Structure formats: C-alpha cells, structure tokens
Coordinates of C-alpha atoms and ligand atoms in Angstrom, one line a residue:
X27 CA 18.8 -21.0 24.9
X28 CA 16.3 -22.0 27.6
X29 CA 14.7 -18.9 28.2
X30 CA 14.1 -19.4 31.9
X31 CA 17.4 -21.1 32.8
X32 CA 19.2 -18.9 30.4
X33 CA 21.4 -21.8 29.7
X34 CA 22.9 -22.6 26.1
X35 CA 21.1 -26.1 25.0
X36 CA 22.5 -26.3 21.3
X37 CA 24.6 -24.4 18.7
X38 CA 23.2 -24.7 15.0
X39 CA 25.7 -23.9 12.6
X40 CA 24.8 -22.4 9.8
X41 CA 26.0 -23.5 6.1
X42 CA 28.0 -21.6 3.9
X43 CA 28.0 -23.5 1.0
X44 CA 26.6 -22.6 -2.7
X45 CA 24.9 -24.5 -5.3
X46 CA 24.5 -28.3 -4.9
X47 CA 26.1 -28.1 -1.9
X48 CA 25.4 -29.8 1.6
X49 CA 22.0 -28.6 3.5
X50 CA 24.2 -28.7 6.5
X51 CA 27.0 -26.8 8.0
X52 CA 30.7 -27.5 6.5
X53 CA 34.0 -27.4 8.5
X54 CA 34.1 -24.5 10.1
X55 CA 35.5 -22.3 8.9
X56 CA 37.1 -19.0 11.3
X57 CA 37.9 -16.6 8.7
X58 CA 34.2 -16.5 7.5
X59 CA 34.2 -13.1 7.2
X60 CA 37.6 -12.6 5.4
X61 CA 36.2 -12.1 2.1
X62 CA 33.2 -9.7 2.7
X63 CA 33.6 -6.5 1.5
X64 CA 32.3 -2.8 3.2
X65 CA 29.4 -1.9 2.4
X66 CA 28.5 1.7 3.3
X67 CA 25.6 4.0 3.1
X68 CA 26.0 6.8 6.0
X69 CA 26.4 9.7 3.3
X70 CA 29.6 10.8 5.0
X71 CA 31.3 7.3 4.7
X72 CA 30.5 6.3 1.3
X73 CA 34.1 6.6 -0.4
X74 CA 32.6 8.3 -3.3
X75 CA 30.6 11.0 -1.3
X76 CA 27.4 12.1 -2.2
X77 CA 26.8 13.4 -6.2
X78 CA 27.2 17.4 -5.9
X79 CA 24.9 18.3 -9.7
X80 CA 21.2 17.9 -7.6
X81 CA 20.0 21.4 -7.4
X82 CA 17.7 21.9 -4.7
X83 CA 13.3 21.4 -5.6
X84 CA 12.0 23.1 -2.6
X85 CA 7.9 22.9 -1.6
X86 CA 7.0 26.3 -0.8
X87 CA 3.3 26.7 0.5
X88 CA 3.2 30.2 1.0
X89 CA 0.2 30.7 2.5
X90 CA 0.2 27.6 4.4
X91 CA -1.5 24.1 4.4
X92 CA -4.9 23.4 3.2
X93 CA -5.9 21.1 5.5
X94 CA -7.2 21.9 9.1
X95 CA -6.2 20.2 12.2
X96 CA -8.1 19.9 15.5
X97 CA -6.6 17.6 18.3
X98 CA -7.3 14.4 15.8
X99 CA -9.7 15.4 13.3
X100 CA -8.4 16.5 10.0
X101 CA -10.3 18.5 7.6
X102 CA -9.2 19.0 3.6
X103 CA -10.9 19.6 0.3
X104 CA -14.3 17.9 1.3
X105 CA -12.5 15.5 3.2
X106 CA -13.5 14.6 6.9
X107 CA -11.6 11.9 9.5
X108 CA -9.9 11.0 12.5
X109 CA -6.4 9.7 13.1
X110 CA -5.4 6.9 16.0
X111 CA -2.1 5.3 16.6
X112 CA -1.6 2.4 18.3
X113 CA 1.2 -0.2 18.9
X114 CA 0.3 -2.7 16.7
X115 CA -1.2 -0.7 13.7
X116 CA 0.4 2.0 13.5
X117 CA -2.1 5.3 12.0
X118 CA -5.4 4.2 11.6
X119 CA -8.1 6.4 9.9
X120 CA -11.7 6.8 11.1
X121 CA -15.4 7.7 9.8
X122 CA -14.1 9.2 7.0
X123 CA -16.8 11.4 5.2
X124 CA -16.7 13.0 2.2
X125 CA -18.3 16.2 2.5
X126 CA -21.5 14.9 4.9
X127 CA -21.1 11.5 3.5
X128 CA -19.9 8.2 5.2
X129 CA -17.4 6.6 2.9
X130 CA -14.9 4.2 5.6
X131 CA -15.6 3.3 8.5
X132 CA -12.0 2.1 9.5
X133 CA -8.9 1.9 7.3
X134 CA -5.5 0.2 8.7
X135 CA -2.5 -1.7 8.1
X136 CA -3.2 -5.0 9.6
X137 CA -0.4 -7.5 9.3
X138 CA 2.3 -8.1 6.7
X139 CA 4.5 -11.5 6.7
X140 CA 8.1 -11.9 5.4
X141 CA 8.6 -15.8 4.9
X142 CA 12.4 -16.8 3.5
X143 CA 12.7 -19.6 1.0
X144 CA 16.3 -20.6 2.3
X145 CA 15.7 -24.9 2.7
X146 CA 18.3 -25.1 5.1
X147 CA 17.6 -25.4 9.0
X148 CA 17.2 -23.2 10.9
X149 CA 16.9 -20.7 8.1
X150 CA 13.6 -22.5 7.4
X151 CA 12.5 -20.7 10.0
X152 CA 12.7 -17.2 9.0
X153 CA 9.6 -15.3 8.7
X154 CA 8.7 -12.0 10.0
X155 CA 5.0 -10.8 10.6
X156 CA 5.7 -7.5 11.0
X157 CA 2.8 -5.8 13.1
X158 CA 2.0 -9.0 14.9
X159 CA 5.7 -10.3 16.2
X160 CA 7.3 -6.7 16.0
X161 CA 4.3 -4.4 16.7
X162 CA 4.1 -1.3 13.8
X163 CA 3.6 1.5 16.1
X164 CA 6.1 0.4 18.8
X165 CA 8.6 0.0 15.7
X166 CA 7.4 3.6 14.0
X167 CA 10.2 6.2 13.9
X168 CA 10.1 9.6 15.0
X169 CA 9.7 11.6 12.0
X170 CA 12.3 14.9 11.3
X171 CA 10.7 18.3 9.7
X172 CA 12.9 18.8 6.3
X173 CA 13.7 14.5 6.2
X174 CA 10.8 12.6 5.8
X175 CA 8.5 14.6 3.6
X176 CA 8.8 17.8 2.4
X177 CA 6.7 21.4 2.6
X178 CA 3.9 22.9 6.0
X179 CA 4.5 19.3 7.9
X180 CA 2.1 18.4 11.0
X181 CA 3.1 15.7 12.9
X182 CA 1.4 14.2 15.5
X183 CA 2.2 12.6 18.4
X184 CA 1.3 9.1 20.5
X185 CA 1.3 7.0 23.3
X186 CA 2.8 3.5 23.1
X187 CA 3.7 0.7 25.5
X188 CA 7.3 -0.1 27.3
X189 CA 7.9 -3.4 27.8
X190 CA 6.9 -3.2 31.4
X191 CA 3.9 -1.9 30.2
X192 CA 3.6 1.6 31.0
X193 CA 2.7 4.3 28.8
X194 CA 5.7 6.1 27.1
X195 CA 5.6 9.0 24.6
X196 CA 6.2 8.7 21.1
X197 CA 6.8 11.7 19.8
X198 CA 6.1 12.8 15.6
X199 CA 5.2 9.5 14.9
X200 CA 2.9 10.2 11.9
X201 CA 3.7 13.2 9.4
X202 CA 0.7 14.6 7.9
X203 CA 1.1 16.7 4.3
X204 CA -0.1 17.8 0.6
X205 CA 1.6 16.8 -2.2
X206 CA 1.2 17.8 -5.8
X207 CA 0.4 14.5 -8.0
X208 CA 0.4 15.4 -11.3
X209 CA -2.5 16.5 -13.8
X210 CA -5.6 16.0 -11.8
X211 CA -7.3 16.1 -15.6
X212 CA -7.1 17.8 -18.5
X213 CA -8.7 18.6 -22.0
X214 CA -8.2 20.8 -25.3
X215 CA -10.9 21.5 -27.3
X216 CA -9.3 20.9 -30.6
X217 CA -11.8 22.8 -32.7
X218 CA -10.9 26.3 -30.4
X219 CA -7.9 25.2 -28.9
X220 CA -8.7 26.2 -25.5
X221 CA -6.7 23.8 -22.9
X222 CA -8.2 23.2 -19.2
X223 CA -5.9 21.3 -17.3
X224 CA -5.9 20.9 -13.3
X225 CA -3.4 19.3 -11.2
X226 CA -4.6 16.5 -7.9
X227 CA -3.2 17.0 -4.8
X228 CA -3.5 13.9 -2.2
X229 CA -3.4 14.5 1.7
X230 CA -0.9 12.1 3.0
X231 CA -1.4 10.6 6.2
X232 CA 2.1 8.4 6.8
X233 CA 4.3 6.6 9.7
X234 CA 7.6 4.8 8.7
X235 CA 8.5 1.5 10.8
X236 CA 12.1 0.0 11.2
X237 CA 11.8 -3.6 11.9
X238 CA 15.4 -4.7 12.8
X239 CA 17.3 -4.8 8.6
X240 CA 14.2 -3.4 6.8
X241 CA 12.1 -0.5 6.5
X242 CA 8.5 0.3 5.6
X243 CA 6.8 3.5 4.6
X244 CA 3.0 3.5 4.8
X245 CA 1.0 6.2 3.5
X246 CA -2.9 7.0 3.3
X247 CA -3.3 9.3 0.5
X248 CA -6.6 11.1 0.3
X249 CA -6.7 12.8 -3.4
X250 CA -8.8 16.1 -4.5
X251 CA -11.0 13.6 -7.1
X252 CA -12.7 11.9 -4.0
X253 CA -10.5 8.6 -4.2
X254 CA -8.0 7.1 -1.5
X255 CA -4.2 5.4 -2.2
X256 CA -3.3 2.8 0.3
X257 CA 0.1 3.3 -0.3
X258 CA 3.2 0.5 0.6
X259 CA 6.9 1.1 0.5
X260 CA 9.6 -1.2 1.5
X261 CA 13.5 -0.3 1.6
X262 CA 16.3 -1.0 4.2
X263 CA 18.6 -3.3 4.2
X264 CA 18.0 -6.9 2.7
X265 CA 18.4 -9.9 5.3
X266 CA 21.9 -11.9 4.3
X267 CA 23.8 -14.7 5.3
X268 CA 27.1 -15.8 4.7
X269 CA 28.1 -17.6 1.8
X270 CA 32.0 -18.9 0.4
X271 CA 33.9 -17.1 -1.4
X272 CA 33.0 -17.5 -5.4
X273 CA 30.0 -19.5 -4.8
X274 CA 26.4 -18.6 -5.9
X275 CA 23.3 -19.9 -4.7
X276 CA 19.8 -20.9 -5.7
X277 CA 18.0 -19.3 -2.3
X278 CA 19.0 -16.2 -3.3
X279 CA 21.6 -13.7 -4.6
X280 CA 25.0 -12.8 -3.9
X281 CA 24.3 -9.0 -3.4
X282 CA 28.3 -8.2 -1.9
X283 CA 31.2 -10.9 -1.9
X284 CA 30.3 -13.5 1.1
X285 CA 26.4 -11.8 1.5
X286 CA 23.6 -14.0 0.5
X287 CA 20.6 -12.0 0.1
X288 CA 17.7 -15.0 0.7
X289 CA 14.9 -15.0 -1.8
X290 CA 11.9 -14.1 0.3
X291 CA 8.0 -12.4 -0.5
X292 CA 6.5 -9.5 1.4
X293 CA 2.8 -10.1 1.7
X294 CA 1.0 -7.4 3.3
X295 CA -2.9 -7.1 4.5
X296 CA -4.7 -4.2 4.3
X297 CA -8.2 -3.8 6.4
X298 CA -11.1 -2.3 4.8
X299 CA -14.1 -1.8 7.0
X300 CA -16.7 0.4 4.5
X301 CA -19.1 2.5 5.4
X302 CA -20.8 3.7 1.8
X303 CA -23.5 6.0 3.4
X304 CA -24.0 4.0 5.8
X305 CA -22.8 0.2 7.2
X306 CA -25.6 -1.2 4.6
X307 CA -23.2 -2.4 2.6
X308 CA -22.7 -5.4 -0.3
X309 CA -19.5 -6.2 -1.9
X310 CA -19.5 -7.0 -5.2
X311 CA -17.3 -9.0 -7.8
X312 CA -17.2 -7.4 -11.0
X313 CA -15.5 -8.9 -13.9
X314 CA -15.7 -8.5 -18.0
X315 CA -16.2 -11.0 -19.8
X316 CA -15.9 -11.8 -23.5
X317 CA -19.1 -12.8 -25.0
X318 CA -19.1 -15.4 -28.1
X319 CA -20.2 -13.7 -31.1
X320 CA -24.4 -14.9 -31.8
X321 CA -26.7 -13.6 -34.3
X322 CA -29.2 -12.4 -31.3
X323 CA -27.0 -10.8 -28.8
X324 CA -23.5 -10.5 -30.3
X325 CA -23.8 -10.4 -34.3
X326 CA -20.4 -8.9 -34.7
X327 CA -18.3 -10.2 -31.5
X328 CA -17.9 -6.7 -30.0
X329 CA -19.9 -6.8 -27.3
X330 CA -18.5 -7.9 -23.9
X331 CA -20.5 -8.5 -20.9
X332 CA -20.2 -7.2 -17.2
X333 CA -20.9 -9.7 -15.0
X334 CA -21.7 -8.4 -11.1
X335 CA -21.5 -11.0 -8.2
X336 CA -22.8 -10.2 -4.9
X337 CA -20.8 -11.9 -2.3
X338 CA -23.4 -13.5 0.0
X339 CA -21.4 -15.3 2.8
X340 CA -17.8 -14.3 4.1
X341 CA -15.3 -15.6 1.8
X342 CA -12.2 -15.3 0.0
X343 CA -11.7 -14.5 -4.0
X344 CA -8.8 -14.0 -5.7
X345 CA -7.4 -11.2 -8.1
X346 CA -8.0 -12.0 -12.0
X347 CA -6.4 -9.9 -14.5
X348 CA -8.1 -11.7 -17.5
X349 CA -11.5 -11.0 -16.2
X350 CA -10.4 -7.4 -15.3
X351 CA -12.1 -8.5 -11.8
X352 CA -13.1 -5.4 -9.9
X353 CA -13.9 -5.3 -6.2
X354 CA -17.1 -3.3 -5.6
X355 CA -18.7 -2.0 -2.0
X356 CA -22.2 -0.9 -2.8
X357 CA -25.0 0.6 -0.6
X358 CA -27.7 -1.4 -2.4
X359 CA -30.1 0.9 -0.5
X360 CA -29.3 3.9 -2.6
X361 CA -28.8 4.8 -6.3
X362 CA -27.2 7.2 -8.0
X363 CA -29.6 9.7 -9.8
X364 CA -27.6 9.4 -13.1
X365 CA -26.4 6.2 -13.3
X366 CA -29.5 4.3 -11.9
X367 CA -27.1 2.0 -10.4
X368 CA -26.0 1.6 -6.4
X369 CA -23.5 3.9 -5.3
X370 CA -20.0 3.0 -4.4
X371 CA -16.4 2.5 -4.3
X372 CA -14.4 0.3 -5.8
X373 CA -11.2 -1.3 -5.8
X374 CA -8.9 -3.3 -8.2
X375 CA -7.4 -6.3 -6.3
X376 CA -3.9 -5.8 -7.1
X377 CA -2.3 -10.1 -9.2
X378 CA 0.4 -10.1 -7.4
X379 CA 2.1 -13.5 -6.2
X380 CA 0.3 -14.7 -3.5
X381 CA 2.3 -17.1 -0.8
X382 CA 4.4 -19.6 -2.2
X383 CA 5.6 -22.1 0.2
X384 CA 4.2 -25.4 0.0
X385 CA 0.2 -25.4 1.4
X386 CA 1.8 -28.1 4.4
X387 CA 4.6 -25.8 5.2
X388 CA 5.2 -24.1 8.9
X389 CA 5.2 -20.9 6.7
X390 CA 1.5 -21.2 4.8
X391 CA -0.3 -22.3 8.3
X392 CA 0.9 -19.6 9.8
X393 CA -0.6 -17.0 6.9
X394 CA -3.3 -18.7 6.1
X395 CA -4.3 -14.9 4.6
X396 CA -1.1 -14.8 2.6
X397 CA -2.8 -17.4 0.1
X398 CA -5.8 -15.6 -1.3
X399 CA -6.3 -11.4 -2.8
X400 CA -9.4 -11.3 -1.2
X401 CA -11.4 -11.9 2.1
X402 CA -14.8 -10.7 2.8
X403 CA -16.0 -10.8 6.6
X404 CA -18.6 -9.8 8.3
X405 CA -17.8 -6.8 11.2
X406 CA -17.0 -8.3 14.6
X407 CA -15.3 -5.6 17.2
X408 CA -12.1 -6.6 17.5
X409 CA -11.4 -8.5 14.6
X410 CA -8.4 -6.6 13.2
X411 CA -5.6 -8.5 12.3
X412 CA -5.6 -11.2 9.4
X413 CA -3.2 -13.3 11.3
X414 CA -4.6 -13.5 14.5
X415 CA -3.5 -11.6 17.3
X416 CA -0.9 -14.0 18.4
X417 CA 1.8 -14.4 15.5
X418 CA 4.7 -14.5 17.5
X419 CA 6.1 -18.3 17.3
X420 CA 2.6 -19.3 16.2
X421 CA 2.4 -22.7 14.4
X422 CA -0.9 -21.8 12.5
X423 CA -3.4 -18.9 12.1
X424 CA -5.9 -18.7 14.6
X425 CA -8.5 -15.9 14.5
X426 CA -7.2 -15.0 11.3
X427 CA -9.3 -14.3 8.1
X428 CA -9.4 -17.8 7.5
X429 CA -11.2 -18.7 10.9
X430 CA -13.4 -15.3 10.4
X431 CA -14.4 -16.4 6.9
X432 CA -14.9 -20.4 8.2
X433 CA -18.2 -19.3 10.1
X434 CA -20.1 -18.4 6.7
X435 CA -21.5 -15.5 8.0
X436 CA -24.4 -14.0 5.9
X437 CA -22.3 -10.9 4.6
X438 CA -25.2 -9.7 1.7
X439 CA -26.7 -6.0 2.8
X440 CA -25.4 -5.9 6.2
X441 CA -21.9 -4.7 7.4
X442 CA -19.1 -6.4 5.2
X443 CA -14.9 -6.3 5.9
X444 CA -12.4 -6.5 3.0
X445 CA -9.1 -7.7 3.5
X446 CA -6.9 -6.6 0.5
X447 CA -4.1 -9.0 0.5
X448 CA -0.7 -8.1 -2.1
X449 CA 2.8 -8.1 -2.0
X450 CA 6.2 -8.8 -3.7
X451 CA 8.4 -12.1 -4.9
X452 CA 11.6 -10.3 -3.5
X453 CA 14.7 -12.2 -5.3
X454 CA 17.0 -9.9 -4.2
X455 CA 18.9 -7.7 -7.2
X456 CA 22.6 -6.4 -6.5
X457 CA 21.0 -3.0 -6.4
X458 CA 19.1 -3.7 -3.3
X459 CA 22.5 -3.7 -1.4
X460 CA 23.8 -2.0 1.0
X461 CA 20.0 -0.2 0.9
X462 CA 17.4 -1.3 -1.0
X463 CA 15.4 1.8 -3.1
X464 CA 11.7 1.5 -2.4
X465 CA 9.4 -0.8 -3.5
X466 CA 6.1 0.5 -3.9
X467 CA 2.5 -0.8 -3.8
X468 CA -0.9 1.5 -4.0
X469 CA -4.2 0.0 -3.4
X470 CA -6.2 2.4 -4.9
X471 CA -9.9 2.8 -3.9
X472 CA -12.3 5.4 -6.3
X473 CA -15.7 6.3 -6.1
X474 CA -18.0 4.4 -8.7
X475 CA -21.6 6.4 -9.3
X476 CA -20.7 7.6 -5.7
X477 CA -21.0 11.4 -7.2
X478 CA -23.0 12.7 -9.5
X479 CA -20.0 13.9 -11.9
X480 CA -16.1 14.2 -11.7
X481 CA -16.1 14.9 -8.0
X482 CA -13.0 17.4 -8.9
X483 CA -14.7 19.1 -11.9
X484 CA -14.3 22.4 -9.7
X485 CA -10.4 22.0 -9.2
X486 CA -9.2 25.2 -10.0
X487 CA -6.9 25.8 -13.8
X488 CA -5.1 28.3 -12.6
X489 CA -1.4 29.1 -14.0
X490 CA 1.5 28.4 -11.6
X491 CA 3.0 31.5 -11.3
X492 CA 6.5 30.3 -9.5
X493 CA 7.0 28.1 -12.4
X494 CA 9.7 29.3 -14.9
X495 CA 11.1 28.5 -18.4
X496 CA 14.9 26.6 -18.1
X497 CA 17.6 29.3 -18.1
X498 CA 15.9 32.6 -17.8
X499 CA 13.5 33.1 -15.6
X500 CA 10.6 34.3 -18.1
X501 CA 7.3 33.8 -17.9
X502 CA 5.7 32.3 -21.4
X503 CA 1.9 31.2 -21.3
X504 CA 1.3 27.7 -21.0
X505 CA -2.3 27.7 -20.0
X506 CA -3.3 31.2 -20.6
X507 CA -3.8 34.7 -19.1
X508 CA -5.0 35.8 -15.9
X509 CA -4.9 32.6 -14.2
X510 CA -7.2 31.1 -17.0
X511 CA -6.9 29.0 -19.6
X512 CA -6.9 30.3 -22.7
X513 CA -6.4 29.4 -26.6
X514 CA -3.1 28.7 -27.5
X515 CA -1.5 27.4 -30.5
X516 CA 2.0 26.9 -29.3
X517 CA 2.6 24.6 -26.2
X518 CA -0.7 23.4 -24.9
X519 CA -3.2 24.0 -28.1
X520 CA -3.5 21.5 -30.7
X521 CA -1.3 20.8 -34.0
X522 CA -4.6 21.0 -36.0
X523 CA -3.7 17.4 -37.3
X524 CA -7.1 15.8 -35.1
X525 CA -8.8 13.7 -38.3
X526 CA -9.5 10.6 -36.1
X527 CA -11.0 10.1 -32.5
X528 CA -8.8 8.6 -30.2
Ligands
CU604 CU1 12.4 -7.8 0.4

C-alpha cells in the first residue's frame, strides 16, 4: 500500500508449500485454513482445563520488604541506585553504588533483533528489532499485584509517549521485589560437623514487553553476594505461517496442523556503561591458557597460564569457551589490599550463536552488532542503542556499535562501554505452541578483588522457622538450635566417610 495515497499497489501471495517445493505462491488455494486445528491457552478454554494437584507456595514477608523506596532511588542490602523508564528502553538503572562505592554507571536493555530464516519473498523480510521498531517501554505491560511476581510488590509508574506525541501515563510498568535464590553458600566442618549454610536473595528490578505474537521478561537482579543478573526471558506465541496439509518444511516446524513455526534467532544487546570507583576504567580480556609442559616453567604440564589483555582502542571480541575468556572492567588506579591486583567486575561473555544470515544479507547490515559477543566503546552521551537509533525499515546500521567502534577511540584508562551481545537459534519445538515456556538468558556480572572477602560472609544462618517436614507439621533441626547452626549428625552433618579432598 502507498502510504500516502493509501492505494493497494501489489498483492504478494504467500506460498504454502513444504519441502522442495516452489519459492513462490501455488494455486490458490480458499480453504487455506481448513485443516488448522484450535489452539487454545486462555485457562478457561483449554478443553482439558487447568491441572487441579498444584497446592498453593505462597511468599509471605511478614514484616515487610527489605528494600527502601524513595520517589526513584532504591536502597537494599548495601545496594544503592536509581530507576528511569523510558519508551525505548524500558527500566534503566543508575549510579549504582555498593555501599559508598561506584560500581555502574548505567545498565539497560538496548536493542534485541528477531531475523527469520524463511527464503521465500516477502518472508525474507521478517525481522523484528524490538526496542528500536516497536519501542520497549511503549510495548511494557501494566503489571498485576498476585500475577506477575509474587510476595511485598512495589511497582512503579511512568510517562510514555502517544503517537501524537503527548505524554500519557503508564501505570505499574516495572514491579520491584525479593526473591529467595537458593544457598547463598554453605560449609560443614567435617571434623565437628557443624553446618553454616545461608541462602542469596536478589532484588529484582523487571518490566515485561508484548511485541505483537511474543513476549519478553527482563529482569535486573541485584543479589546479597555483591553481584548483578542481567536476566532475559522470551515466551508468547511463535510467529507461523501457513503451510499444506501433511507437508513439512526445512524453514522451520510444523508446531499445529497447517502452522509453520519459521526458524528464526533472538539476539539481544545489553549496555554496560561501568563505573568501578570511579569512570577510570580498563576492560580486560582474560583467558586460560594451556601451557606446553618445559623443564623450566612447566616440568609436569599442570601449570596453565592466565593471560590478561587490556583492550586499548574500541573494539569488538568474541566469546571463547576454550580459552574460558572472561571479560574484566578494572580501575587500574586502585588495588585490592589482599589480592595486589586492580579491583573489578567481571563478566563471562555468554558462546551463544551469534547472527547467521549471510554477512551480504539485508538482515546482517542491518545488526551489524548481531555478529560479534563483545563491543568495547568509548562513552559518548547519547550513544545507547547498538543498532542505531533508526531501525525501523533501515537498510544498514548506522550509529550502531559498529560505526562507534570504527572511530578507534583510545578506550585504555578512561571511560569504556560494553555491549554484551547473546541470544538463541530458535527452531521452533512443538512445545512452543500455542505458548512458548520461557527461554532464559542471565548475563551475570561479579565482583573480582572488588571486596576484601565474600562480600556476603555476614548473611545471616538462621533456621527458617515456617518451614515444615512433609505430612506433619513438625519441626526437626536441620541447621541447629536457636536460629544457629549447630552440630548435627543426621541431615546436614557429615557421614564421617571424608578420606579425600574434593
Ligand atoms: Cu523465538
């Protein structure tokens, strides 16, 4: 359609057909639909109804939320920061300390692309970028207490844009809660038995977007051990197309009869901008590296080397599972007391598939960031989104990382940006339809020689009291008395069997 004229120019058919079959539309055919099936969700029309043997697991936090809220500035367990929203991001966080400590300077979702590997026209042309074409925060639901997370829930709420322009409420657009995440550490002394064990708790700051078929859950998860989870979740409902009736495909899967669920890659972008006590930051690539066994250095072949890279001038670097390659921020201005080495944080760049369309493609020179793990930047205000501002109907990436990272800027000791790039190879399964369960990511960023021992050695080891043995009720030690940890030979102490380290 010509936009302007709003007058119909050309009808592209689209083809039905399976494997081996013509790129191009058939006969058509008018009872395309007749052999699709329903496909229901909505609890209350699934045929089946919903399973009745899930008791309830209720959050209780009795004497409310640890965390402290003022207007935007949140406050929990050492933990310091402000919270924005805006249309294209979605939450971002801010000057986040650590006790009176600068750790980031700004952490946000920048961009995440969806390109479809169906061949045939115009399907070539499907590819989403999600916060650039579709906006995150103008797509972000409006979270419901008891729905979206459970437990004390604060949401807060923001201003976006209409399309006219003006400023229009968006009510509980990002949910802020604790969550209990397991054994925060643990250890029995096996010569007294004693067991101390402590459970982590992260603070999550999330907003859910629904871009037309799919969902996605973000999350910022700030844990009680001084390290943050950049967390990614992606459910809905797969993008189909018809397909024939007993044909398969090789662009994707045939999820329900006539629905072709298109093989397709989330790649997502996540924006790092650092601030380890202080913007004097380096980035560093660490990898391990075997060492070949010499008479001088290595008689026996154990030894392995660690071989630290400072990144000197913006550039890109990719993830490496057989170098075990580790993505440091240092402040090579201070050291840790203990370790004698620059404090940091540190990050593994998650191997996942990076882009896979041909280099030449539409797709690839439009996410030019899709095709590397790693981009190192220097800070420029403004520079926020690894495709470029302008995504919508681009034809290549401008003002992306790649441009950023093409002007060689001297990124040694000054004020360095990461760009964590990941994602998933989606070839759809049948169990992704009618709603896909959640795929999950976690970029997980720790403090290395940042603190001067386990930052949550004071985590308290005190018994649950609310928990309860199965069937009755009763209340057997599993950590010891009087909300210590004590010696116990039964459930938590050791079988006195330790002959070997390990
Ligand atoms: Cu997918």
């Amino acid at each position: 359609m010509d936009a302007h004229t709003r007058e119909i120019i050309r009808v592209d058919r689209l083809a039905t057909g399976g494997k081996g079959e013509s790129m191009e539309a058939g006969k058509i055919n008018k009872n395309v639909v007749d052999h699709c099936t329903a496909s229901e969700y909505v609890p209350e029309l699934l045929p089946q109804g919903v399973r009745k043997d899930l008791k309830p697991l209720n959050v209780l936090q009795p004497e409310g939320p640890s965390f402290k809220v003022q207007d935007n500035l949140l406050e929990w367990q050492n933990w310091r920061f402000r919270v924005s929203f805006n249309p294209r991001e979605g939450a971002v966080l801010h000057d986040v300390r650590y006790g009176d400590r600068s750790v980031m300077y700004r952490l946000s979702f920048s961009e995440m692309t969806v390109p479809y590997s169906d061949a045939r026209y115009p399907l070539v042309r499907k590819q989403a970028f999600d916060f650039g074409d579709g906006g995150a925060g103008t797509c972000a639901n409006n979270l419901a207490l008891g729905c979206d997370c459970l437990g004390v829930i604060k949401y807060f709420d923001a201003i976006v844009t209409d399309p006219e322009g003006k400023p229009e409420p968006a009510p509980n657009v990002i949910c802020l809660h604790e969550q209990d995440e397991g054994i925060a550490w643990k250890h029995t002394n096996w010569r007294t038995g004693r067991a101390v064990v402590t459970r982590n708790r992260v603070l999550v700051v999330q907003f859910i977007i629904t871009l037309a078929n799919y969902e996605y859950i973000f999350a910022y998860k700030l844990d009680t051990m001084g390290g943050i989870t950049v967390e990614t979740r992606a459910t809905g409902i797969v993008s189909v197309v018809s397909i024939d009736a007993g044909k398969t495909s090789d662009y994707g899967t045939v999820v329900s009869s006539g629905a072709l669920a298109q093989n397709h890659q989330h790649i997502f972008a996540i924006h790092l901008d650092p601030a380890i006590d202080g913007h004097n930051n380096t980035v560093v690539i660490e990898d391990s590296l075997p060492v070949p066994m010499n008479k001088d250095t290595n008689p026996r072949g154990n030894y392995y080397e660690v071989k630290k890279t400072p990144v000197t001038t913006s550039s890109w670097h990719d993830a490496d599972i057989t170098k075990n390659r580790v993505v440091k921020i240092i402040n090579p201005s201070k050291t840790n007391r203990i370790s004698q080495r620059p404090i940091g944080y540190k990050f593994t760049p998650m191997p996942t598939q990076l882009l896979l369309a041909d280099p030449e493609s539409l797709q690839a020179q439009r996410a030019l960031f899709a095709q590397h793990h790693i981009w190192v930047t220097k800070h420029k205000d403004g520079e926020l989104y690894a495709a470029g501002r302008y995504t919508l109907q681009s034809t290549r990436e401008h003002g992306g990382v790649a441009d950023m990272v093409a002007r060689k800027d001297d990124v040694e000791n000054g004020d360095p940006v990461i760009w964590s790039i990941f994602g998933l190879t989606h070839n759809p399964r049948v169990e992704d339809w009618p709603v896909m369960p959640v795929e999950i990511h976690e970029l997980k960023i720790r403090p290395c020689d940042f603190f001067e021992e386990n930052p949550g050695i004071d985590l308290p080891s005190k018994r649950n009291e609310t928990s309860v043995l199965v069937n009755n009720g009763g209340g057997q030690e599993c950590c010891g008395t009087n909300g210590t940890n004590g010696v116990n030979g039964h459930t938590n102490g050791t079988n006195g069997h330790i002959n070997h380290l390990g």
